[in-house]
Coordinates of C-alpha atoms and ligand atoms in Angstrom, one line a residue:
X1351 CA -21.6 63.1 10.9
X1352 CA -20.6 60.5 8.1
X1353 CA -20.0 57.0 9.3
X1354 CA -16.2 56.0 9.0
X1355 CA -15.9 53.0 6.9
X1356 CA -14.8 50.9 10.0
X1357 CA -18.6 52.0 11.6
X1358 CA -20.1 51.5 8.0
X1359 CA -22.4 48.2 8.7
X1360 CA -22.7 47.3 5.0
X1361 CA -18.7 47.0 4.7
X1362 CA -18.4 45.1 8.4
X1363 CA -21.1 42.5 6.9
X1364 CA -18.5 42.0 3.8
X1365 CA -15.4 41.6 6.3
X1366 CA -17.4 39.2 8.3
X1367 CA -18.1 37.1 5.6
X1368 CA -14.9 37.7 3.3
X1369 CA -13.3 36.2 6.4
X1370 CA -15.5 32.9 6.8
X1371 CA -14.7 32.5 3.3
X1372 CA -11.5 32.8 4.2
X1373 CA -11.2 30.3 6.9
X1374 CA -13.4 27.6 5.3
X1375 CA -10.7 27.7 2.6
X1376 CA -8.0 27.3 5.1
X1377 CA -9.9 24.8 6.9
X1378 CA -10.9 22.4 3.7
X1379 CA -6.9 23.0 2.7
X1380 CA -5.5 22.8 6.2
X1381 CA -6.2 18.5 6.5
X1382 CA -5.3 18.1 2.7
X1383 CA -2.6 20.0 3.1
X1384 CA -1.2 17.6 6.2
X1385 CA -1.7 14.9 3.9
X1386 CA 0.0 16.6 0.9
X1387 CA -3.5 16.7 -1.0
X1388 CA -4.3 12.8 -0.5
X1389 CA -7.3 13.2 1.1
X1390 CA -9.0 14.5 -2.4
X1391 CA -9.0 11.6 -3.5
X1392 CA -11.1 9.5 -1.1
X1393 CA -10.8 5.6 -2.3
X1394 CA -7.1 6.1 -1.3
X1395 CA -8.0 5.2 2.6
X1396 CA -10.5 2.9 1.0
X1397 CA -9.3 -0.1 2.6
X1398 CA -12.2 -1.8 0.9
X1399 CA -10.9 -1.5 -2.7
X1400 CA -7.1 -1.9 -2.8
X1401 CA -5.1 -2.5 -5.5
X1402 CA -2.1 -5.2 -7.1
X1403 CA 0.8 -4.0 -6.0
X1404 CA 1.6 -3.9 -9.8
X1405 CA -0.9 -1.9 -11.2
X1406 CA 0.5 0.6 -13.7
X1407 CA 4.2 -0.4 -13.3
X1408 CA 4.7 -1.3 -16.4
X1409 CA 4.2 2.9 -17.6
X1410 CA 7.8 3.4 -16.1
X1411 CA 9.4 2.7 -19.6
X1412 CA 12.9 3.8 -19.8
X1413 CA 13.6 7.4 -21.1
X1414 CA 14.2 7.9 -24.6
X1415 CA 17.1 10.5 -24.1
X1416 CA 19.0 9.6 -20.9
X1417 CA 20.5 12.6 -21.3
X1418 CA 17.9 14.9 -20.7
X1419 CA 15.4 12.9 -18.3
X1420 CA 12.9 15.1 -16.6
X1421 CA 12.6 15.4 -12.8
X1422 CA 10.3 12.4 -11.5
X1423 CA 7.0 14.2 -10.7
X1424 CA 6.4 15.5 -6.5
X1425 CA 3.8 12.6 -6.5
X1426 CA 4.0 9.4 -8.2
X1427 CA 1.4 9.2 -11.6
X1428 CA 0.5 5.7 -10.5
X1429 CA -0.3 5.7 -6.7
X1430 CA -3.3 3.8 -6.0
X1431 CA -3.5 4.0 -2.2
X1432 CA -4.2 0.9 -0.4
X1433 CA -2.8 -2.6 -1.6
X1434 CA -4.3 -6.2 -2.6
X1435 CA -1.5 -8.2 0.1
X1436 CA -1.4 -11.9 0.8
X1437 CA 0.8 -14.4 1.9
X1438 CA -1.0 -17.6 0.8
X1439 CA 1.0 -18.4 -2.2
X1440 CA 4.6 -18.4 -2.1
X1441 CA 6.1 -16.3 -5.3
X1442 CA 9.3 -17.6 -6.8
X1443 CA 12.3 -16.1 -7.2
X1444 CA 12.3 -16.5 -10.7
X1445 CA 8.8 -14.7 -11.0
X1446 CA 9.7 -11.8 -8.7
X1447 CA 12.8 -11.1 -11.0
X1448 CA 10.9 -11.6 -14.0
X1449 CA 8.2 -8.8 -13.0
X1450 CA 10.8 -6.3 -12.0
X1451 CA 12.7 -6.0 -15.0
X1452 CA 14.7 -3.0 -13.6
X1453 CA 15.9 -3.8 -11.0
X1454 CA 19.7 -4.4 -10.8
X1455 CA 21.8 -6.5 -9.1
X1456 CA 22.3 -6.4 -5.8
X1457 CA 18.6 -5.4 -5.4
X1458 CA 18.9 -1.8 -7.2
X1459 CA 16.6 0.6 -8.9
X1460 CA 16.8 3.5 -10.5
X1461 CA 13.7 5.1 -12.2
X1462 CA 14.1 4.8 -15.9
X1463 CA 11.6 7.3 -16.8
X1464 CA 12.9 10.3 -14.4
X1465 CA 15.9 11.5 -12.4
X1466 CA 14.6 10.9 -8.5
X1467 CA 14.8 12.9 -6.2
X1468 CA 15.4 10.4 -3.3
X1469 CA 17.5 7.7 -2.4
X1470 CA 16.6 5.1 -0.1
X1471 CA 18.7 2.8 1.4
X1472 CA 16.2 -0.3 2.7
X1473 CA 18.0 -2.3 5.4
X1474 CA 16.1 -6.2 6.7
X1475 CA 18.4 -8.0 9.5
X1476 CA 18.0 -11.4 8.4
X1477 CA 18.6 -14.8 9.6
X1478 CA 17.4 -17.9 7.9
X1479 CA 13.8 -17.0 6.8
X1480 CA 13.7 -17.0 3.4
X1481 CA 9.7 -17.9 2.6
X1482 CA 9.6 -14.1 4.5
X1483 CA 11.7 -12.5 2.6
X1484 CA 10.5 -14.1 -0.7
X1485 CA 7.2 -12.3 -0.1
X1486 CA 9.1 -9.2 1.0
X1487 CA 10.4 -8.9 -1.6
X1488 CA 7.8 -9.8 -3.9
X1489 CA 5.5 -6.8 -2.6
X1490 CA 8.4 -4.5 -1.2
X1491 CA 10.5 -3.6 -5.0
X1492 CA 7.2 -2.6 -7.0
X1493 CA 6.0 -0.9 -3.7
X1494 CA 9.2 1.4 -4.2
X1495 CA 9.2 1.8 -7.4
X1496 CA 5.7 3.2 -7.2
X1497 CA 7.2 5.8 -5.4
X1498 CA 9.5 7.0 -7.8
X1499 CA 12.6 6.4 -5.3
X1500 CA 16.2 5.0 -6.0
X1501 CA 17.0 2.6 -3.8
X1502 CA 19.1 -0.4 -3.1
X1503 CA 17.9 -3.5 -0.6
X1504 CA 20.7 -4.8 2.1
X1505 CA 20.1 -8.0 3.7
X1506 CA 22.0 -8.6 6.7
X1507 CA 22.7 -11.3 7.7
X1508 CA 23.7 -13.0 11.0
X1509 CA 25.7 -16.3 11.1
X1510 CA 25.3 -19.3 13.3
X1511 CA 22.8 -20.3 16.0
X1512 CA 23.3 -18.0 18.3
X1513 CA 20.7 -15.3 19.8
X1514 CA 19.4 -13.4 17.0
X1515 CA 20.5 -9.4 17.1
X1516 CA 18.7 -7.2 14.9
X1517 CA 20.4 -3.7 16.2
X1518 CA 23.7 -4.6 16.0
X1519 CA 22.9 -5.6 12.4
X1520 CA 21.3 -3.0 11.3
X1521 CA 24.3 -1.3 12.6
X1522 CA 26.3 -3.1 10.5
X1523 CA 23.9 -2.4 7.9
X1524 CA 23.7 1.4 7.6
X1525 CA 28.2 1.0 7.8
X1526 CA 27.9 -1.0 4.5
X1527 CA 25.5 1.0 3.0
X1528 CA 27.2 4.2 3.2
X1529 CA 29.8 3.0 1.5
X1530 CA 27.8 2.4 -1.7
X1531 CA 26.0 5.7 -1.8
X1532 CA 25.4 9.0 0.3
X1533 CA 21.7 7.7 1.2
X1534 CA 19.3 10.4 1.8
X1535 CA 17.2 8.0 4.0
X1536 CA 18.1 4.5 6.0
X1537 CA 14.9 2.7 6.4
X1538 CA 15.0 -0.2 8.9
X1539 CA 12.5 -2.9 8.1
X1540 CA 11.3 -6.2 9.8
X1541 CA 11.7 -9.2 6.7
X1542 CA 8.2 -9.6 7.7
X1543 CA 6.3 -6.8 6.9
X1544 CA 4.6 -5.7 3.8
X1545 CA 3.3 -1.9 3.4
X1546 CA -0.7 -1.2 2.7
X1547 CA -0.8 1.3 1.1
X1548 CA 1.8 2.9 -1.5
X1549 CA 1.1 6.8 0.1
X1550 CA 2.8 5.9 2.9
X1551 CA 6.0 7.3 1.7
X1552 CA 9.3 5.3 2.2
X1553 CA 11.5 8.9 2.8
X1554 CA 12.5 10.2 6.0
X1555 CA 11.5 13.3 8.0
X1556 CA 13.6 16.3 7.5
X1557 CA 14.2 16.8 11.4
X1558 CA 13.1 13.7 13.4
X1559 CA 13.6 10.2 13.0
X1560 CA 10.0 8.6 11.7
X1561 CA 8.5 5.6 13.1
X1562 CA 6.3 4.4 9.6
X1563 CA 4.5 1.1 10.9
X1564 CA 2.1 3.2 13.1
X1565 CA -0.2 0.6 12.4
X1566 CA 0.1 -3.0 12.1
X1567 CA -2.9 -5.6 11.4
X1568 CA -1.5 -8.2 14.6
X1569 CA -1.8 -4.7 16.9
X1570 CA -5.8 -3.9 15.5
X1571 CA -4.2 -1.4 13.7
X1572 CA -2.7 0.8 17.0
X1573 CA 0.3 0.7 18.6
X1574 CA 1.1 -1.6 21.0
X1575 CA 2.5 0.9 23.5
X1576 CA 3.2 4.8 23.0
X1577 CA 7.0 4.5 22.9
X1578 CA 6.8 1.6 20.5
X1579 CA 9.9 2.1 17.9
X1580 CA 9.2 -1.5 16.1
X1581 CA 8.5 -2.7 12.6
X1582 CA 9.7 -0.1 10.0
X1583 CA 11.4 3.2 10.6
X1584 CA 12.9 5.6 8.3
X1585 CA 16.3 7.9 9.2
X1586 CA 18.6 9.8 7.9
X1587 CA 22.0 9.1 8.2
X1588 CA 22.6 12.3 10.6
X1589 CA 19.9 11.1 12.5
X1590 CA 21.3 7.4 13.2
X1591 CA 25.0 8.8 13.6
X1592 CA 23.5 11.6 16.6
X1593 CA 22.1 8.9 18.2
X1594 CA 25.2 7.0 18.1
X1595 CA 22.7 4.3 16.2
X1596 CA 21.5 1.3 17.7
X1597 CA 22.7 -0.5 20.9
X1598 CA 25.1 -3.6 20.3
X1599 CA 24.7 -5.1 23.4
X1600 CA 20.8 -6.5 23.1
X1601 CA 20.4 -9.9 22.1
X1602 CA 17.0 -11.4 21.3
X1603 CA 14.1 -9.2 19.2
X1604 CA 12.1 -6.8 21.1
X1605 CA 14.3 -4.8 24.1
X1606 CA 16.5 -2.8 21.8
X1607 CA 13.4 -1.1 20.9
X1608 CA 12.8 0.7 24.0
X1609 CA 16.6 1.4 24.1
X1610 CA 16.2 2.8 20.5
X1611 CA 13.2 5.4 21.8
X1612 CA 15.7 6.3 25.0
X1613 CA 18.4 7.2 22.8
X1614 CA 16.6 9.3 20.2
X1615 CA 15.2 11.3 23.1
X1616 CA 18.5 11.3 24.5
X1617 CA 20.3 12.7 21.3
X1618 CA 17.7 15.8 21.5
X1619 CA 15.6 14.2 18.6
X1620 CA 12.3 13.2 18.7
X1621 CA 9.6 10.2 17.5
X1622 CA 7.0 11.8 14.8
X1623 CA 4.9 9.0 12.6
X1624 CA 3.3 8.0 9.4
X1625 CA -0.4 9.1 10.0
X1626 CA -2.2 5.3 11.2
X1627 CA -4.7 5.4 8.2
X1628 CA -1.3 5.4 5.5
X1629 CA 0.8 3.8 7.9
X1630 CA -1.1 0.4 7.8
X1631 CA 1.4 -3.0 7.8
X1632 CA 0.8 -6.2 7.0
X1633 CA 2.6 -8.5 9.4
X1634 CA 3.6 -12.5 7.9
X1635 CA 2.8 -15.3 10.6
X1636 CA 1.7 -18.2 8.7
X1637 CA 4.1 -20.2 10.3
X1638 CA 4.3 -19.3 14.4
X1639 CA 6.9 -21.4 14.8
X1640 CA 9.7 -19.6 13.0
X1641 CA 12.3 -18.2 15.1
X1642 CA 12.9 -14.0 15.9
X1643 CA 9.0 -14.3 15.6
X1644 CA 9.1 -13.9 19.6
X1645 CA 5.7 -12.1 20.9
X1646 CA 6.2 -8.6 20.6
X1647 CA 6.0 -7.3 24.5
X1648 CA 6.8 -4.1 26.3
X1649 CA 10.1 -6.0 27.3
X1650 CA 12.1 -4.5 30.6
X1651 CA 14.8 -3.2 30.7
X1652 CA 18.1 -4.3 31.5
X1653 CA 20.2 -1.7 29.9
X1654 CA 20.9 1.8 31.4
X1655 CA 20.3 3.7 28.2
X1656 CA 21.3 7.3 29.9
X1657 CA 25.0 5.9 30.8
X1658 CA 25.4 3.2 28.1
X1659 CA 24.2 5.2 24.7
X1660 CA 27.4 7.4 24.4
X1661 CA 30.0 4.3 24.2
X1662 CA 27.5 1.4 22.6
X1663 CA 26.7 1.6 18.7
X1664 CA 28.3 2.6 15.7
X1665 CA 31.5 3.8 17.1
X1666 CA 31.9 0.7 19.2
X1667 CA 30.4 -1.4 16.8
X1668 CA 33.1 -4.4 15.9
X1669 CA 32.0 -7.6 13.0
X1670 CA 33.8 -10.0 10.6
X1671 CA 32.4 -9.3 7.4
X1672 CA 32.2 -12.9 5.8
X1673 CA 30.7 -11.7 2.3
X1674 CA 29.2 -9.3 0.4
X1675 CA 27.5 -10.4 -2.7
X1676 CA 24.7 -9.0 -5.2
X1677 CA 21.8 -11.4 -5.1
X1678 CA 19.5 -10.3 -8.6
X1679 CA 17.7 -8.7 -5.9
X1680 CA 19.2 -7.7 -3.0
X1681 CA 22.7 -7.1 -1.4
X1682 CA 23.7 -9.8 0.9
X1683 CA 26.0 -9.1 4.0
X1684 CA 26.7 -11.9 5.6
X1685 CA 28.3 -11.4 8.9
X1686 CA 29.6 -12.7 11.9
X1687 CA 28.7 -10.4 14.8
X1688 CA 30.5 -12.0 17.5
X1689 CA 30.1 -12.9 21.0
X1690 CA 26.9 -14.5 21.0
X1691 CA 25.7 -15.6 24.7
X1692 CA 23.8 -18.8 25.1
X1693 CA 20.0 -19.0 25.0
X1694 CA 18.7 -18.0 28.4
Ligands
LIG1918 C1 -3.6 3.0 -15.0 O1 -3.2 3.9 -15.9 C2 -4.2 4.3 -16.8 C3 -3.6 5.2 -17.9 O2 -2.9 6.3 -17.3 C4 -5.4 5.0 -16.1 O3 -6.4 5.3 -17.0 C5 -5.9 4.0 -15.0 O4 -6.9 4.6 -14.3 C6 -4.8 3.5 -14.2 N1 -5.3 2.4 -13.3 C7 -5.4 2.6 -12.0 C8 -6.0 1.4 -11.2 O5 -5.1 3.6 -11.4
LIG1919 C1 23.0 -25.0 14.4 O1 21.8 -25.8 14.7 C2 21.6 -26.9 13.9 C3 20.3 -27.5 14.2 O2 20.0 -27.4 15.6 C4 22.8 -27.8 14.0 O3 22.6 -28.9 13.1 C5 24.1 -27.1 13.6 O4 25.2 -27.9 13.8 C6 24.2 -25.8 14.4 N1 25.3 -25.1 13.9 C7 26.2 -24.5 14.7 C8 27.3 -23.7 14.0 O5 26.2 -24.6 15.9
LIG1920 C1 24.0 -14.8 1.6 O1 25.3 -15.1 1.3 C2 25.8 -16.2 2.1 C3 27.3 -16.4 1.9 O2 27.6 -16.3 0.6 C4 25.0 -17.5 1.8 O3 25.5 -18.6 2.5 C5 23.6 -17.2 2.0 O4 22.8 -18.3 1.6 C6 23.1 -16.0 1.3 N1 21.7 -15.7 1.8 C7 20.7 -15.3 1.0 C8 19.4 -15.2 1.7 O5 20.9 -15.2 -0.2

């Protein structure tokens, strides 16, 4: 009796090894893969070697046929991974604009080489710290153009004294900024935090709202607490408007946070995040005394997110909009957000 080929040992011996050739592939792919193919090239989680911010900009040279302007590439031709950042000379105004020749006013870039294929919309809540934002803004434009994106930069900002109230800005934020543009992504940034490496992409997730500063220096590079919504987070606008957006009713920095994590869960969404080795942030603090620079703490919670998220944010949302001009680079919305209570 002749062996069937299934009994034949010489062509089980091929199977068994045609298959661990076969998963070894899928197993080197399978982490590249997560990471889009960054992980074959090592030095860019070398934190050890980064790179100005700068590097290689100058290649984006403007198209000689506007007309027929390729696609920008999937991944940027001048990433460099992780990032020379410091905060120990203040740039100027007048430098930042002169090293990003184009960027428009009111803060906005398009690629000249290449027709994007995402627009970002990059929204800071703002009061009175300008030395912040002038570093911001120093690191934040190149960091973006790096990546290929169109984008514009909103600065909202609050009048008067009274308690500082990022959500309700950044409310008012992502209202303005749809009027300019159908944005494919709202990111909400702290003015003082600066990005690490230029992988960590500023688009959003397809399905899920993404928290993107997974890991910030002041925190050892973790998060400070597993619901932790802080820093910079990127979504789109059918995200923000399912969630109602952000509460209006927190004053002071920090417990709006918590309330932001309630209500994505709430909306039937879910928090997914930048990797920690590409989602590294720099955090400014060289002077401790400036205000909204209140210790970041697991802050309790006065609000009752489950009853209040339905009838609190962008369809309650109410401001006087004061101005609206182009800065050479960024959009300034000045507004008054209204009843502010006192200092407690
Ligand atoms: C800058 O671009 C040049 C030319 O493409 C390339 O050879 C060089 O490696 C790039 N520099 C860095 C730091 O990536
Ligand atoms: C805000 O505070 C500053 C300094 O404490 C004070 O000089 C100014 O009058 C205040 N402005 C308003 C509108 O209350
Ligand atoms: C934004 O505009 C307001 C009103 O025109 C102005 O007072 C303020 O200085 C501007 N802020 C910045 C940071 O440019």
């Amino acid at each position: 009796m002749s062996l069937s080929r299934a009994e034949n040992p010489c062509f089980l011996l091929f199977l068994f090894v045609f298959q661990a050739v076969f998963i070894l592939i899928l197993y080197r792919g399978g982490p590249s893969h997560v990471f889009r193919g960054f992980l074959d090239t090592p030095q860019v989680l070398d934190y050890s070697k980064p790179h100005d911010v700068y590097t290689n900009l100058s290649l984006f040279t403007r198209a000689p046929n506007e007309e027929a302007k390729p696609y920008c590439s999937a991944q940027s031709p001048i990433f460099v991974g992780p990032l020379t950042i410091t905060f120990r000379v203040l740039p100027s105004e007048k430098m930042i604009i002169r090293k990003n020749p184009f960027v428009q006013a009111g803060g906005t870039y398009r690629p000249p080489h290449c027709l994007p294929r995402y627009r970002s919309a990059i929204l800071v809540a703002y009061r009175n710290q300008k030395k912040y934002l002038q570093h911001l803004l120093y690191y934040i434009h190149p960091f973006l153009q790096r990546q290929q994106l169109s984008y514009t930069i909103y600065l909202i900002q609050q009048v008067g004294n009274g308690t500082f109230n990022r959500a309700k800005l950044l409310n008012v934020g992502v209202r303005e900024a749809l009027k300019d543009e159908d944005w494919d992504c709202l990111l909400l940034h702290d003015v003082d935090l600066v990005p690490e490496n230029d992988y960590n992409l500023y688009v959003c997730d397809e399905y899920y709202p993404k928290h993107m500063a997974s890991a910030m220096d002041k925190f050892q590079y973790t998060l400070p607490y597993k619901s932790f919504f802080g820093g910079v987070s990127a979504l789109t606008p059918e995200h923000y408007m399912k969630m109602n957006g952000f509460p209006n009713t927190y004053w002071g920095s920090g417990g709006e946070n918590d309330d932001i994590a309630t209500r994505i869960q709430l909306a039937g969404m879910k928090i997914v995040r930048t990797p920690p080795h590409l989602g590294r942030f720099r955090v400014m603090d060289y002077d401790k005394r400036m205000e909204t620079q209140e210790p970041w703490r697991r802050p309790a919670s006065r609000h009752n997110t489950r009853k209040t998220w339905k009838d609190d944010g962008m369809n309650s949302l109410e401001f006087k909009l004061l101005s609206r001009t182009k800065h050479p680079l960024y959009t300034n919305i000045t507004v008054d957000i209204g009843y502010v209570p006192p200092f407690s």
